[in-house]
Coordinates of C-alpha atoms in Angstrom, one line a residue:
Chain A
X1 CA 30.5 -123.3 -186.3
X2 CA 32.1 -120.8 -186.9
X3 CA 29.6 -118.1 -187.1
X4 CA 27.5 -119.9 -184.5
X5 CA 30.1 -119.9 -182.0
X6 CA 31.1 -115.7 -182.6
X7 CA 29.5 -113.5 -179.9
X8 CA 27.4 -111.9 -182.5
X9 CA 26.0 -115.2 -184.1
X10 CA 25.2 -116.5 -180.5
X11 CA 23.5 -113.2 -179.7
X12 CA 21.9 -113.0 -182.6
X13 CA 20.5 -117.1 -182.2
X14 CA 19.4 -115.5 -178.3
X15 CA 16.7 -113.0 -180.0
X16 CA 15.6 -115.2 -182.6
X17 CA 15.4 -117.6 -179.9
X18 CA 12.9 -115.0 -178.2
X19 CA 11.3 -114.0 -180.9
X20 CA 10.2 -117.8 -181.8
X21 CA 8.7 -117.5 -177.3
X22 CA 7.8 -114.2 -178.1
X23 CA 4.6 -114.7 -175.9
X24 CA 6.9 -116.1 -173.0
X25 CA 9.3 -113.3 -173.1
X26 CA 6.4 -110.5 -172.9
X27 CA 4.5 -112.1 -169.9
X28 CA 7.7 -112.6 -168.7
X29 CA 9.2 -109.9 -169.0
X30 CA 6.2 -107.5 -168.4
X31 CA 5.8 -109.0 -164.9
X32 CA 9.2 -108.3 -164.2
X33 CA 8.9 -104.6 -165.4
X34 CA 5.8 -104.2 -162.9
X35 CA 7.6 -105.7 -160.0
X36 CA 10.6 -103.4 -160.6
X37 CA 7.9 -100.6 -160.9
X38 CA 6.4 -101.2 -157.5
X39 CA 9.5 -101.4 -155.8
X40 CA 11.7 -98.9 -157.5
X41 CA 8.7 -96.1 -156.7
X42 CA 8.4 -97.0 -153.4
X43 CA 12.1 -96.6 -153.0
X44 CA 11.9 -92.7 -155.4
X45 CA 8.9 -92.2 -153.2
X46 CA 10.3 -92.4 -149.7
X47 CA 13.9 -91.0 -150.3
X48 CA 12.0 -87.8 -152.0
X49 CA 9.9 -87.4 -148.8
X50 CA 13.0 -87.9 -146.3
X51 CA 15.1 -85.4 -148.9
X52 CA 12.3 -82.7 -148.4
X53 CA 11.7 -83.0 -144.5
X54 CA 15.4 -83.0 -144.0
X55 CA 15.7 -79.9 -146.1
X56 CA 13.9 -77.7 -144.2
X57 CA 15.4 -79.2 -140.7
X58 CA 18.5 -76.6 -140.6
X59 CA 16.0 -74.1 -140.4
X60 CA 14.4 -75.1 -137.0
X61 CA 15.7 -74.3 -133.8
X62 CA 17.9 -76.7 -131.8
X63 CA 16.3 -77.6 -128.9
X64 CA 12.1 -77.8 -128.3
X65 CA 10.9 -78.1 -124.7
X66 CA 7.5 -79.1 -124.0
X67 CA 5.9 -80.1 -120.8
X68 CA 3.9 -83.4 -120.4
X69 CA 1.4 -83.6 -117.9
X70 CA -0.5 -87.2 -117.9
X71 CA 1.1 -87.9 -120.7
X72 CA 0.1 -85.5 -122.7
X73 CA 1.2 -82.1 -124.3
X74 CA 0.3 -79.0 -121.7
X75 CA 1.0 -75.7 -122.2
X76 CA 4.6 -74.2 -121.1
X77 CA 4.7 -71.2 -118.7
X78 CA 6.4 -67.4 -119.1
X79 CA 8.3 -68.2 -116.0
X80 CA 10.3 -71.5 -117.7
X81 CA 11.6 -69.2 -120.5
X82 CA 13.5 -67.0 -117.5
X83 CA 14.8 -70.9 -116.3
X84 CA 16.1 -71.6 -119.3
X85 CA 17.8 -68.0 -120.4
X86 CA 20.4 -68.4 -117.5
X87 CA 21.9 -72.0 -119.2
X88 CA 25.4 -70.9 -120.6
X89 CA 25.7 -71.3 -124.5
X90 CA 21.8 -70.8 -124.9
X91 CA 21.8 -68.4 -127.5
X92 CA 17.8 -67.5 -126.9
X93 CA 14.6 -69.0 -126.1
X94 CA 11.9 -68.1 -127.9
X95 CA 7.9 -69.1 -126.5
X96 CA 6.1 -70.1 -129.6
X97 CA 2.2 -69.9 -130.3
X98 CA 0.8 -72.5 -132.3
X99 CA -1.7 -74.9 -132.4
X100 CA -4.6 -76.6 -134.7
X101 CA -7.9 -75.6 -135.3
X102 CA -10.5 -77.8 -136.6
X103 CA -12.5 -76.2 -139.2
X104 CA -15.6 -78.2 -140.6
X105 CA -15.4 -76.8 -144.0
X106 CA -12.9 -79.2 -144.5
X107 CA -12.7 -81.4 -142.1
X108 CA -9.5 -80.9 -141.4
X109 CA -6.9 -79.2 -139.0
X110 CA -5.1 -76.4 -140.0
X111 CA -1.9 -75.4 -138.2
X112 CA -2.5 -71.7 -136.3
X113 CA 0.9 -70.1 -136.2
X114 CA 1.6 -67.3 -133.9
X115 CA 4.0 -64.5 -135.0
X116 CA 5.3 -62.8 -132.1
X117 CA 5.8 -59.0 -131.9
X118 CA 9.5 -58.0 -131.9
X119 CA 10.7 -54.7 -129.5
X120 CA 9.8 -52.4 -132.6
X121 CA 6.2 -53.2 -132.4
X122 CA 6.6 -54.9 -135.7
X123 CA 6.0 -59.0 -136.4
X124 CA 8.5 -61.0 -136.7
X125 CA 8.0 -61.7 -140.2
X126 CA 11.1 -60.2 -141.6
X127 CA 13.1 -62.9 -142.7
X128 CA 9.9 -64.0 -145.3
X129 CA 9.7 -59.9 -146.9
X130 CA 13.9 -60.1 -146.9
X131 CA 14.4 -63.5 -148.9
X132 CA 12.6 -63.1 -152.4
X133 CA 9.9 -65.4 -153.4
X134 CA 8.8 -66.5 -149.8
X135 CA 5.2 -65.5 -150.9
X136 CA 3.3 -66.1 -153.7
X137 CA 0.9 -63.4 -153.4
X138 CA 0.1 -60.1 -151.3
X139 CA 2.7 -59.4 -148.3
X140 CA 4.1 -60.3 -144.8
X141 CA 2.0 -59.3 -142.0
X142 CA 1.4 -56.0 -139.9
X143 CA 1.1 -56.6 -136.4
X144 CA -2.2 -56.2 -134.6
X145 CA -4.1 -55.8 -137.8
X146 CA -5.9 -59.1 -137.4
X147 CA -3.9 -60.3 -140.7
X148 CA -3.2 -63.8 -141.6
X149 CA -0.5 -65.5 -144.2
X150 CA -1.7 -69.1 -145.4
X151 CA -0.5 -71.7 -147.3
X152 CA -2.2 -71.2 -151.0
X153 CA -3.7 -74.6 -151.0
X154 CA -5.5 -73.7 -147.4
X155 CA -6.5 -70.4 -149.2
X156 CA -7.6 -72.1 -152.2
X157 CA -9.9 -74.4 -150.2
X158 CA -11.4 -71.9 -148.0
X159 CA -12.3 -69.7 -151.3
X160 CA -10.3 -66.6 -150.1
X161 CA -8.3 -65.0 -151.7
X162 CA -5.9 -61.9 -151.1
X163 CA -8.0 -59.0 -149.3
X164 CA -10.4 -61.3 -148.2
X165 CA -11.4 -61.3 -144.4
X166 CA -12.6 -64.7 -143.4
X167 CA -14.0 -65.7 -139.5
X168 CA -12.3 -68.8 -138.3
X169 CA -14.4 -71.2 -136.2
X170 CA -13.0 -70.6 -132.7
X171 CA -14.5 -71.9 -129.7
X172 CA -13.7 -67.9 -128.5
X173 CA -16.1 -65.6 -129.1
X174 CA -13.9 -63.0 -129.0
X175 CA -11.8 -64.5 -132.2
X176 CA -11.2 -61.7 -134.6
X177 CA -12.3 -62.6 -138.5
X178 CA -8.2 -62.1 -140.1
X179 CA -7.8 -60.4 -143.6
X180 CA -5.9 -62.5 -145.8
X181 CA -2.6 -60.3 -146.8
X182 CA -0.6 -62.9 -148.4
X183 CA 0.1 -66.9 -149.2
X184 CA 2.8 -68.9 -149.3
X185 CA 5.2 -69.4 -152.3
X186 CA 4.6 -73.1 -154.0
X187 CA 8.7 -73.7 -153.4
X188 CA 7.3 -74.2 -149.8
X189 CA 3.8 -76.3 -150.4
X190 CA 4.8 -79.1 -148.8
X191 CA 5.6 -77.2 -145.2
X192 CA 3.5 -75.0 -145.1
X193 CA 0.3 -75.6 -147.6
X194 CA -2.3 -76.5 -143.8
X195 CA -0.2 -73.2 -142.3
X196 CA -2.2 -70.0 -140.7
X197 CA 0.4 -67.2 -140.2
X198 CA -1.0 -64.6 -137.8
X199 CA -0.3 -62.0 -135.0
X200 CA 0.7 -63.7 -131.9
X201 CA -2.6 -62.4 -130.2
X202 CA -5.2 -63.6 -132.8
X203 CA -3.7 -67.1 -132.6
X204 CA -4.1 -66.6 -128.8
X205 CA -7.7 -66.1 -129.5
X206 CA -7.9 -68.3 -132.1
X207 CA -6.2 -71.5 -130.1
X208 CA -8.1 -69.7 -126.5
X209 CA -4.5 -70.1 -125.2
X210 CA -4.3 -67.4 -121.5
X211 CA -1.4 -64.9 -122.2
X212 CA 1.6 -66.0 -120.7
X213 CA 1.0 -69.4 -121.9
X214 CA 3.2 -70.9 -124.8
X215 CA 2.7 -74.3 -126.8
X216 CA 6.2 -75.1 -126.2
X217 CA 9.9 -73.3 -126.3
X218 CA 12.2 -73.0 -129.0
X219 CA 15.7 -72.8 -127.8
X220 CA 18.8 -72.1 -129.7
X221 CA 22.0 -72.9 -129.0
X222 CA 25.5 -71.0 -129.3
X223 CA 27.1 -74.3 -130.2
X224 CA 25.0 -77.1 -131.7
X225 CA 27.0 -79.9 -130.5
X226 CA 26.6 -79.3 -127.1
X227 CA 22.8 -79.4 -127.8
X228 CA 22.7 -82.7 -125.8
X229 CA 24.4 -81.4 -122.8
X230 CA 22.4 -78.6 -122.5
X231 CA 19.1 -81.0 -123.0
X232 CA 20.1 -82.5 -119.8
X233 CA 20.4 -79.3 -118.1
X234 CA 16.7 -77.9 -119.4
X235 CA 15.5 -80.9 -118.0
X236 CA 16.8 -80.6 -114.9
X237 CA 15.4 -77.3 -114.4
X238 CA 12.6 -78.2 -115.6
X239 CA 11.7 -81.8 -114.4
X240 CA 8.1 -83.5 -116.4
X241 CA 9.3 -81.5 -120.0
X242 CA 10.3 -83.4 -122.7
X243 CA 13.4 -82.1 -124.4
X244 CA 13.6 -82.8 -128.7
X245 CA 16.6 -82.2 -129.8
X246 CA 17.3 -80.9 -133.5
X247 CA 19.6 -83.8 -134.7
X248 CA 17.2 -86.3 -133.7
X249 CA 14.7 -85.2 -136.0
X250 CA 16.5 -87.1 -139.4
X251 CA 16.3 -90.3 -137.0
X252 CA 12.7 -89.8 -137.1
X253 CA 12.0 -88.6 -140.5
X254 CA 14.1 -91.8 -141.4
X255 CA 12.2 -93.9 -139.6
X256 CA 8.5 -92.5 -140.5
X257 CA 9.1 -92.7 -144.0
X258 CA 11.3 -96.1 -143.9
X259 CA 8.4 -97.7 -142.0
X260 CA 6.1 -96.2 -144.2
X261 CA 7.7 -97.6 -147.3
X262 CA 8.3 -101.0 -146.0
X263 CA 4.8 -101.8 -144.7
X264 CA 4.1 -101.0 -148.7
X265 CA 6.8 -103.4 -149.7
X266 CA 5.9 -106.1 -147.2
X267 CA 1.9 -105.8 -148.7
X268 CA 3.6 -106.3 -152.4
X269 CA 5.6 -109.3 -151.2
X270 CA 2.4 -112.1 -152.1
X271 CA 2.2 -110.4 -155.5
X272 CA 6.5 -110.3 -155.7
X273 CA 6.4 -114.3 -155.0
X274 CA 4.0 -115.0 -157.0
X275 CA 6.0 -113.5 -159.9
X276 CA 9.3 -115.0 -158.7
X277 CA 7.4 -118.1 -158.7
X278 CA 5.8 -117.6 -162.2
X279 CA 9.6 -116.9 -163.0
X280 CA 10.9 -120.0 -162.2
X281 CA 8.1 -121.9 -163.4
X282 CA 8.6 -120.1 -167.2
X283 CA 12.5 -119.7 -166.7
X284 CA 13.5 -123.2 -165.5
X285 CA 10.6 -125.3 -166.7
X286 CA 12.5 -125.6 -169.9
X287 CA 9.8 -127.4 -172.6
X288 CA 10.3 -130.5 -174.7
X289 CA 10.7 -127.7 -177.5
X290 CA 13.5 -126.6 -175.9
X291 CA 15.0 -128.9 -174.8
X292 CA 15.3 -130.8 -177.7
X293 CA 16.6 -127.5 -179.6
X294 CA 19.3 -127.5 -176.8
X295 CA 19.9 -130.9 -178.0
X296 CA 20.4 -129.8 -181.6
X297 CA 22.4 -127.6 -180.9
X298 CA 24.9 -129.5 -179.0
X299 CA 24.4 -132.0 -182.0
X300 CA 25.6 -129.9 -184.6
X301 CA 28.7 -129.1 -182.5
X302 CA 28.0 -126.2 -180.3
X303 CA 29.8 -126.3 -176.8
X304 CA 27.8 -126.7 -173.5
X305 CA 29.5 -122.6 -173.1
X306 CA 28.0 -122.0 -176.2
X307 CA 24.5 -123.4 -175.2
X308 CA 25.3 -121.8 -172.0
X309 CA 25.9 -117.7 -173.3
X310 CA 23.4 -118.2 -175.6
X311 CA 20.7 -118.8 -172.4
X312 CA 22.6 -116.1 -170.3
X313 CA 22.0 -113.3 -173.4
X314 CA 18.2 -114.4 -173.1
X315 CA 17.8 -113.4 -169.8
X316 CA 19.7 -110.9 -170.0
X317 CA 18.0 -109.1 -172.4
X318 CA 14.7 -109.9 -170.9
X319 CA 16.2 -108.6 -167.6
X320 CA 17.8 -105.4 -168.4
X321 CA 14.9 -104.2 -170.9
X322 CA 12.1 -105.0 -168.1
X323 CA 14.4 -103.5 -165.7
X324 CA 15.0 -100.5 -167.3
X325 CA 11.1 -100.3 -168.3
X326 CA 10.3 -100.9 -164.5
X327 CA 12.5 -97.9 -163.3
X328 CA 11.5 -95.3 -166.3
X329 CA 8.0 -96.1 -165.3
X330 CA 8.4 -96.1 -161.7
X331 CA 10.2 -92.9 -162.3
X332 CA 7.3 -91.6 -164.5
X333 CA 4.9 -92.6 -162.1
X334 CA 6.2 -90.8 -159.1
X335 CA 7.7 -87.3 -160.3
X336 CA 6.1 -87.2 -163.8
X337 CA 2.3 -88.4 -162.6
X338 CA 2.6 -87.3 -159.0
X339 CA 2.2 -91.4 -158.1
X340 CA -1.4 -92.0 -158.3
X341 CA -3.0 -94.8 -156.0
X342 CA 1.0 -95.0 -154.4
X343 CA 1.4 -91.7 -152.8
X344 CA -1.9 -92.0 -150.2
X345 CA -0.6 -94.8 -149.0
X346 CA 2.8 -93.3 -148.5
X347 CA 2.2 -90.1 -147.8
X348 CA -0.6 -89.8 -145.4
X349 CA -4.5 -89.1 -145.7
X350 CA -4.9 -85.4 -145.2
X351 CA -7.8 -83.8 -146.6
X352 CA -5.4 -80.4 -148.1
X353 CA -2.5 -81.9 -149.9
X354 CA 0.2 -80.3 -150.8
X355 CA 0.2 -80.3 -154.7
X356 CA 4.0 -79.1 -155.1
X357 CA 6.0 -81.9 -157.2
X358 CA 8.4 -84.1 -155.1
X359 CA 12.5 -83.5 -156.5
X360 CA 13.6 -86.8 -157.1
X361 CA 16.6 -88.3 -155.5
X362 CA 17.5 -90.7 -157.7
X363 CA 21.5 -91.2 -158.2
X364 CA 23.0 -93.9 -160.6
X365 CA 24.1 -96.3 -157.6
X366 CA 20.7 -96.3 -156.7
X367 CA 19.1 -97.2 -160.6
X368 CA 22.7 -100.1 -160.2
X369 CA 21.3 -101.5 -156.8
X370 CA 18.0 -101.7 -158.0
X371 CA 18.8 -103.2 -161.1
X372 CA 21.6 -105.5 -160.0
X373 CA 19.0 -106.4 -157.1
X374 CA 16.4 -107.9 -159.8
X375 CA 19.2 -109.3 -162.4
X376 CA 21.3 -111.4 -160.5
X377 CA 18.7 -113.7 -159.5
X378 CA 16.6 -113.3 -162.4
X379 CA 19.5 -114.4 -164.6
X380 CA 20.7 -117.0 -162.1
X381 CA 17.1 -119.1 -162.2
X382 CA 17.2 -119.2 -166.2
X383 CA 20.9 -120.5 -166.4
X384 CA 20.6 -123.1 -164.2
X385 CA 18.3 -125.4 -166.1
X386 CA 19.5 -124.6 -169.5
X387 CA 23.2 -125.9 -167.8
X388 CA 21.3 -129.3 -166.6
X389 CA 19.9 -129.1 -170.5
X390 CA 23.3 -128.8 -172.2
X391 CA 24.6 -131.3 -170.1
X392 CA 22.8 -134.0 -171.0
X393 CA 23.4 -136.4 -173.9
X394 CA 21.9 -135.2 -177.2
X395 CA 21.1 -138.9 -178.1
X396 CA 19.5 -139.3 -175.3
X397 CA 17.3 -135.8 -175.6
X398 CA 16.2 -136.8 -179.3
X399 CA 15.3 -140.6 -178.3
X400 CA 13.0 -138.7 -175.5
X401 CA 15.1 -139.5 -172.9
Chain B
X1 CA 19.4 -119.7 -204.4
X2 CA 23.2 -120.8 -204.2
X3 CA 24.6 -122.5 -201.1
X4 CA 26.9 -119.1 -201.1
X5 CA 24.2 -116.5 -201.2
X6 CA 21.8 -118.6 -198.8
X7 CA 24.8 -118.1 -196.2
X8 CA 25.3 -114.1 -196.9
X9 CA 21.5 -113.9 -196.2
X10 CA 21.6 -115.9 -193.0
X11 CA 24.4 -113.7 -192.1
X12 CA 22.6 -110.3 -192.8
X13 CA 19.7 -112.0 -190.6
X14 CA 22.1 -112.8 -187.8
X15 CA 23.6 -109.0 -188.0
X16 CA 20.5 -107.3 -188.3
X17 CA 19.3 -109.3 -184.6
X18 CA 22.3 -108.7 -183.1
X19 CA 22.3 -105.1 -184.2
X20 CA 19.1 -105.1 -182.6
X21 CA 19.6 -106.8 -179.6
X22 CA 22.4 -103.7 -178.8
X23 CA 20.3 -101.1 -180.4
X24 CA 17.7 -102.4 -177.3
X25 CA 20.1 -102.5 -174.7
X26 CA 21.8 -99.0 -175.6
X27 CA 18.4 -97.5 -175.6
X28 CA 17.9 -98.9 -172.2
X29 CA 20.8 -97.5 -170.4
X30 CA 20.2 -94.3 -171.9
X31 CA 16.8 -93.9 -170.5
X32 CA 18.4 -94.9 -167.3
X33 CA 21.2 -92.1 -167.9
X34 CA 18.1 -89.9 -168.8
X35 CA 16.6 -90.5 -165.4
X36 CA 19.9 -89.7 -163.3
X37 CA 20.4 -86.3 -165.3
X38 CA 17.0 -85.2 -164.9
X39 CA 17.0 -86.0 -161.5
X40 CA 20.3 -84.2 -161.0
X41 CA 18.3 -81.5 -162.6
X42 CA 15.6 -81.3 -160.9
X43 CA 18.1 -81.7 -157.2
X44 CA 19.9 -78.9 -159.0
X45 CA 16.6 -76.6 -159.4
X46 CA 15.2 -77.3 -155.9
X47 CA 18.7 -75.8 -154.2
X48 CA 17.4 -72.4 -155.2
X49 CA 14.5 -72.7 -153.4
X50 CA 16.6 -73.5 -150.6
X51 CA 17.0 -69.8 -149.0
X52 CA 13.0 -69.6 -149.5
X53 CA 12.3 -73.0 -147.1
X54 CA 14.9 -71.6 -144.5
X55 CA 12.9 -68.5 -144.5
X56 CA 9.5 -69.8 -144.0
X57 CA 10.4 -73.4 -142.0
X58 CA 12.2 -70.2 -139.7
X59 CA 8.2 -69.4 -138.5
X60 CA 6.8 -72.7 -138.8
X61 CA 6.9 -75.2 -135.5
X62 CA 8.9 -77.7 -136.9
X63 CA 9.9 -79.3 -140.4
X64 CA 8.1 -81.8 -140.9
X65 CA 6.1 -82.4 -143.8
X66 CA 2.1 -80.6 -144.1
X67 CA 0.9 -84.4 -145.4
X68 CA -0.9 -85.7 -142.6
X69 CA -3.1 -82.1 -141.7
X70 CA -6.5 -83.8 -141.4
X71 CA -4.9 -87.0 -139.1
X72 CA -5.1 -85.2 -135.8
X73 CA -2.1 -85.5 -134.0
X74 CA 0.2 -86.7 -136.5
X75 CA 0.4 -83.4 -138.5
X76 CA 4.2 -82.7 -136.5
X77 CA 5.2 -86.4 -135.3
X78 CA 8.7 -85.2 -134.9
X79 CA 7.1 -82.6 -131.5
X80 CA 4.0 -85.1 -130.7
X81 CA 4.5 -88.5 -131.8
X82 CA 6.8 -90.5 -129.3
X83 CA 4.1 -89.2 -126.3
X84 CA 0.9 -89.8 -128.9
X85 CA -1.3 -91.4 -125.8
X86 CA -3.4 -92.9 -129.0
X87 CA -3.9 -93.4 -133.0
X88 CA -5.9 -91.6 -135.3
X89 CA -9.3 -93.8 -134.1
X90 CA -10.1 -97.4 -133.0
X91 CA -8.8 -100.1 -135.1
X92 CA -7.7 -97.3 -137.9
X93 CA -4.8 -98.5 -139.9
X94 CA -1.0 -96.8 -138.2
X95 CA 0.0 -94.5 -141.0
X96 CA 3.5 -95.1 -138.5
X97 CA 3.2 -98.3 -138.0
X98 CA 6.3 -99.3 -135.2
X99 CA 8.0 -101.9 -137.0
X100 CA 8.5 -101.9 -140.7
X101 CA 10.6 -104.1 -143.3
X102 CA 12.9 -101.7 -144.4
X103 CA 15.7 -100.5 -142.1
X104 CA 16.8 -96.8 -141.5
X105 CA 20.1 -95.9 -143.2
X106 CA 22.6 -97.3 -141.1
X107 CA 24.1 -93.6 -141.0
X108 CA 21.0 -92.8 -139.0
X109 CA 21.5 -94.9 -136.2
X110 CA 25.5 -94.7 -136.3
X111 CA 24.4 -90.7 -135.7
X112 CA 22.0 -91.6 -133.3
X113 CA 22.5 -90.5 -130.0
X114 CA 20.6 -91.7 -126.3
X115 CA 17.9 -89.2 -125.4
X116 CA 18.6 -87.6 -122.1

């Protein structure tokens, strides 16, 4: 017994063990791997989402004010941006143009951005022509040259490319066709890919919106803490707006994508019990094969421990080489193939996707979690019976008891 | 075959699994370790991009993603979803369903703070 009774013999006796099941141990542990697949991209899936909307969140301003009227979204006024310049620590309050236009081509809405002119006559375009890279092609635009900037994926689907002058199907007559000048860096797909960059006064046009009028107001704030304070105060002044505050938007990126993932998950939980109850059919379900092997074993002079490891280093092995195939494919499938059939359901239905690559946010106490998630229980339903084995009487086990 | 040498060859036979057996599990945990560097990577890469997204989300209307561009409303849920007056269309599946199995981090709500 003494070799038997070594780590390495008893290891070694494990895989020989599995090799004699082979057939068990694959269906076995191939289910397992696709379980740990499913969940383990959902999980790479969502976190990569949250990580990208949150990383473009500094960048917004601090407070947006919008007025409600019946419920619904109405325009904001010029005389509520003089109401809300007087509030102390508001830094500035900008009226922003932007909308959606609906363009049959491809049935779809894009986003109409307006870019307002600043006191030089110029747009306000120069933080994209100071940082390098902001644009993929062409340049930032000239104000009241009936220019656009679009995402390159919008630009790729309308068939334009830079110089191009394409008509936009406004319900306003007096739209004027925009010359394509420039498109979006592929760092930035994912924001702005559906994005029409224009001259405050063709997205006017372009959205019919009457000058004076703004979608809503961007405010910043001296102070970002006392953004809450000074959401009580806008809506005091202005009573029937709704006030969204900056810090409140990783609450709801957190929430969109968490619901998002879990309504996947809770559609995989049939198909996750079913394997969890093919699991403890095959893992506790011990046959007369092996139970009587058990049986020899414990004849020959192998302790109930022995018996015992020798089970535990079976499903182990079965568990942490589906688990680690489960996560390498998961991770394949998300960030490697872009996760086909996964990421509609996940990500939304638009008709112009973004085609920009996700950055994973996969950490080693996330691949632990996920792993000591599926082996604990895993290994807990295969010991179990193979203790209740070793426990009974080997006479009894070879007489068929 | 000697009593002697039959045991040597079981032993080789026992070594060579068990060699196995670790050979398997090693390779596992370095694909796993594979995964978390290239992820670090790839986390590392995307921070240079960073100045680029603060320079265009800086003209955009908000931060949210460009995924949902063809599902009406639901293109900037952060600006127009908590007074959405309806979904996408009549008995169309919620892309934001309310409700959902998986919790927010509990950071998020520990942050969260009661809109005015």
């Amino acid at each position: 017994m003494s070799t038997s009774s070594s780590t390495s013999g008893i290891l070694a006796y494990a895989i020989g063990s599995l090799a004699r099941r082979r057939a068990k141990a694959i269906a076995l542990g191939g289910g397992l791997a696709f379980a740990v697949a499913l969940v383990a991209a959902v999980l790479f899936l969502s976190d990569a989402l949250r990580s990208e909307s949150d990383r473009a969140r500094a960048a917004i301003p601090d407070v947006v004010v919008q007025r409600l009227v019946g419920g619904r979204p109405a325009m904001m006024h010029a005389g509520d941006v003089d109401l809300l310049t007087g509030i102390p620590s508001v830094r500035g309050v900008r009226a922003r143009v932007w909308g959606y236009l609906f363009l049959p081509s491809l049935q779809g809405n894009v986003t109409i951005v307006g870019v307002p002119k600043n006191a030089t006559g110029t747009t306000e375009t120069s933080r994209l022509s100071e940082v390098q890279g902001t644009l993929a092609q062409g340049r930032v635009l000239t104000a009241g040259a009936h220019e656009m900037v679009t995402g390159a994926g919008l630009a790729k689907y309308l068939g334009i490319s830079v110089g191009d002058m394409q008509g936009l199907p406004s319900a306003n007559p007096d739209a004027h066709p925009l010359t394509l000048v420039g498109t979006f860096s592929s760092k930035v797909d994912l924001y702005a890919v559906d994005v029409l960059l224009c001259d405050e006064d063709d997205a006017r046009a372009l959205l019919m919106m009457p000058p004076g009028d703004a979608t809503d107001l961007a405010v910043t704030v001296t102070n970002p803490a006392e953004a809450r304070v000074i959401a009580k105060t806008i809506l005091a002044r202005l009573p029937g707006t709704r006030v969204i505050e900056r810090d409140l938007l990783g609450r709801v990126y957190a929430l969109a994508y968490g619901r998002r993932a879990g309504l996947v998950l809770a559609a995989s939980i049939p198909a996750l019990l079913a394997l969890l109850v093919l699991a403890w059919d095959r893992v506790s379900g011990l046959g007369e094969g092996e139970r009587r092997e058990i049986a020899t074993l414990r004849a020959v002079g192998w302790s109930t421990s022995d018996v015992l490891a020798a089970k535990l280093y079976e499903s182990l092995a079965i568990g942490v080489l589906a688990t680690a195939a489960g996560i390498v494919m998961a991770y394949a499938w998300v960030f490697l193939l872009g996760a086909p059939g996964l990421r509609a359901t996940l990500v939304g239905w638009s008709v112009l996707y973004p085609e920009a690559p996700l950055t994973p946010m996969v950490d080693a106490t996330q691949i632990l979690g996920i792993a000591l998630g599926v082996l604990a229980p895993f290994v807990g339903l295969s010991i179990v019976p193979a203790w209740r084995a070793a426990s009974t009487d080997p006479a009894d086990v070879m007489r068929g008891g | 075959m000697t009593d002697a040498a039959a045991h040597g060859a079981f032993d080789v036979a026992l070594r060579r699994r068990a060699g196995l057996a670790v050979v398997a599990f090693v390779v596992a945990v370095a694909l796993l370790a594979a995964i978390v560097v290239d992820a670090r990577a790839k986390r590392a890469a995307r921070a240079l991009d960073q100045p680029v997204i603060d320079a265009v989300a800086h003209v955009l209307p908000t931060s949210d993603l460009a995924l949902s561009g063809g599902a009406r409303w639901l293109r900037a849920p952060s600006l127009e979803e908590p007074g959405a007056a309806f979904q996408d269309g009549p008995a169309l599946p919620d892309p934001d369903p309310a409700g959902g199995i998986m919790a927010p981090p509990r950071a998020v709500w520990a942050a969260e703070v009661t809109r005015p």
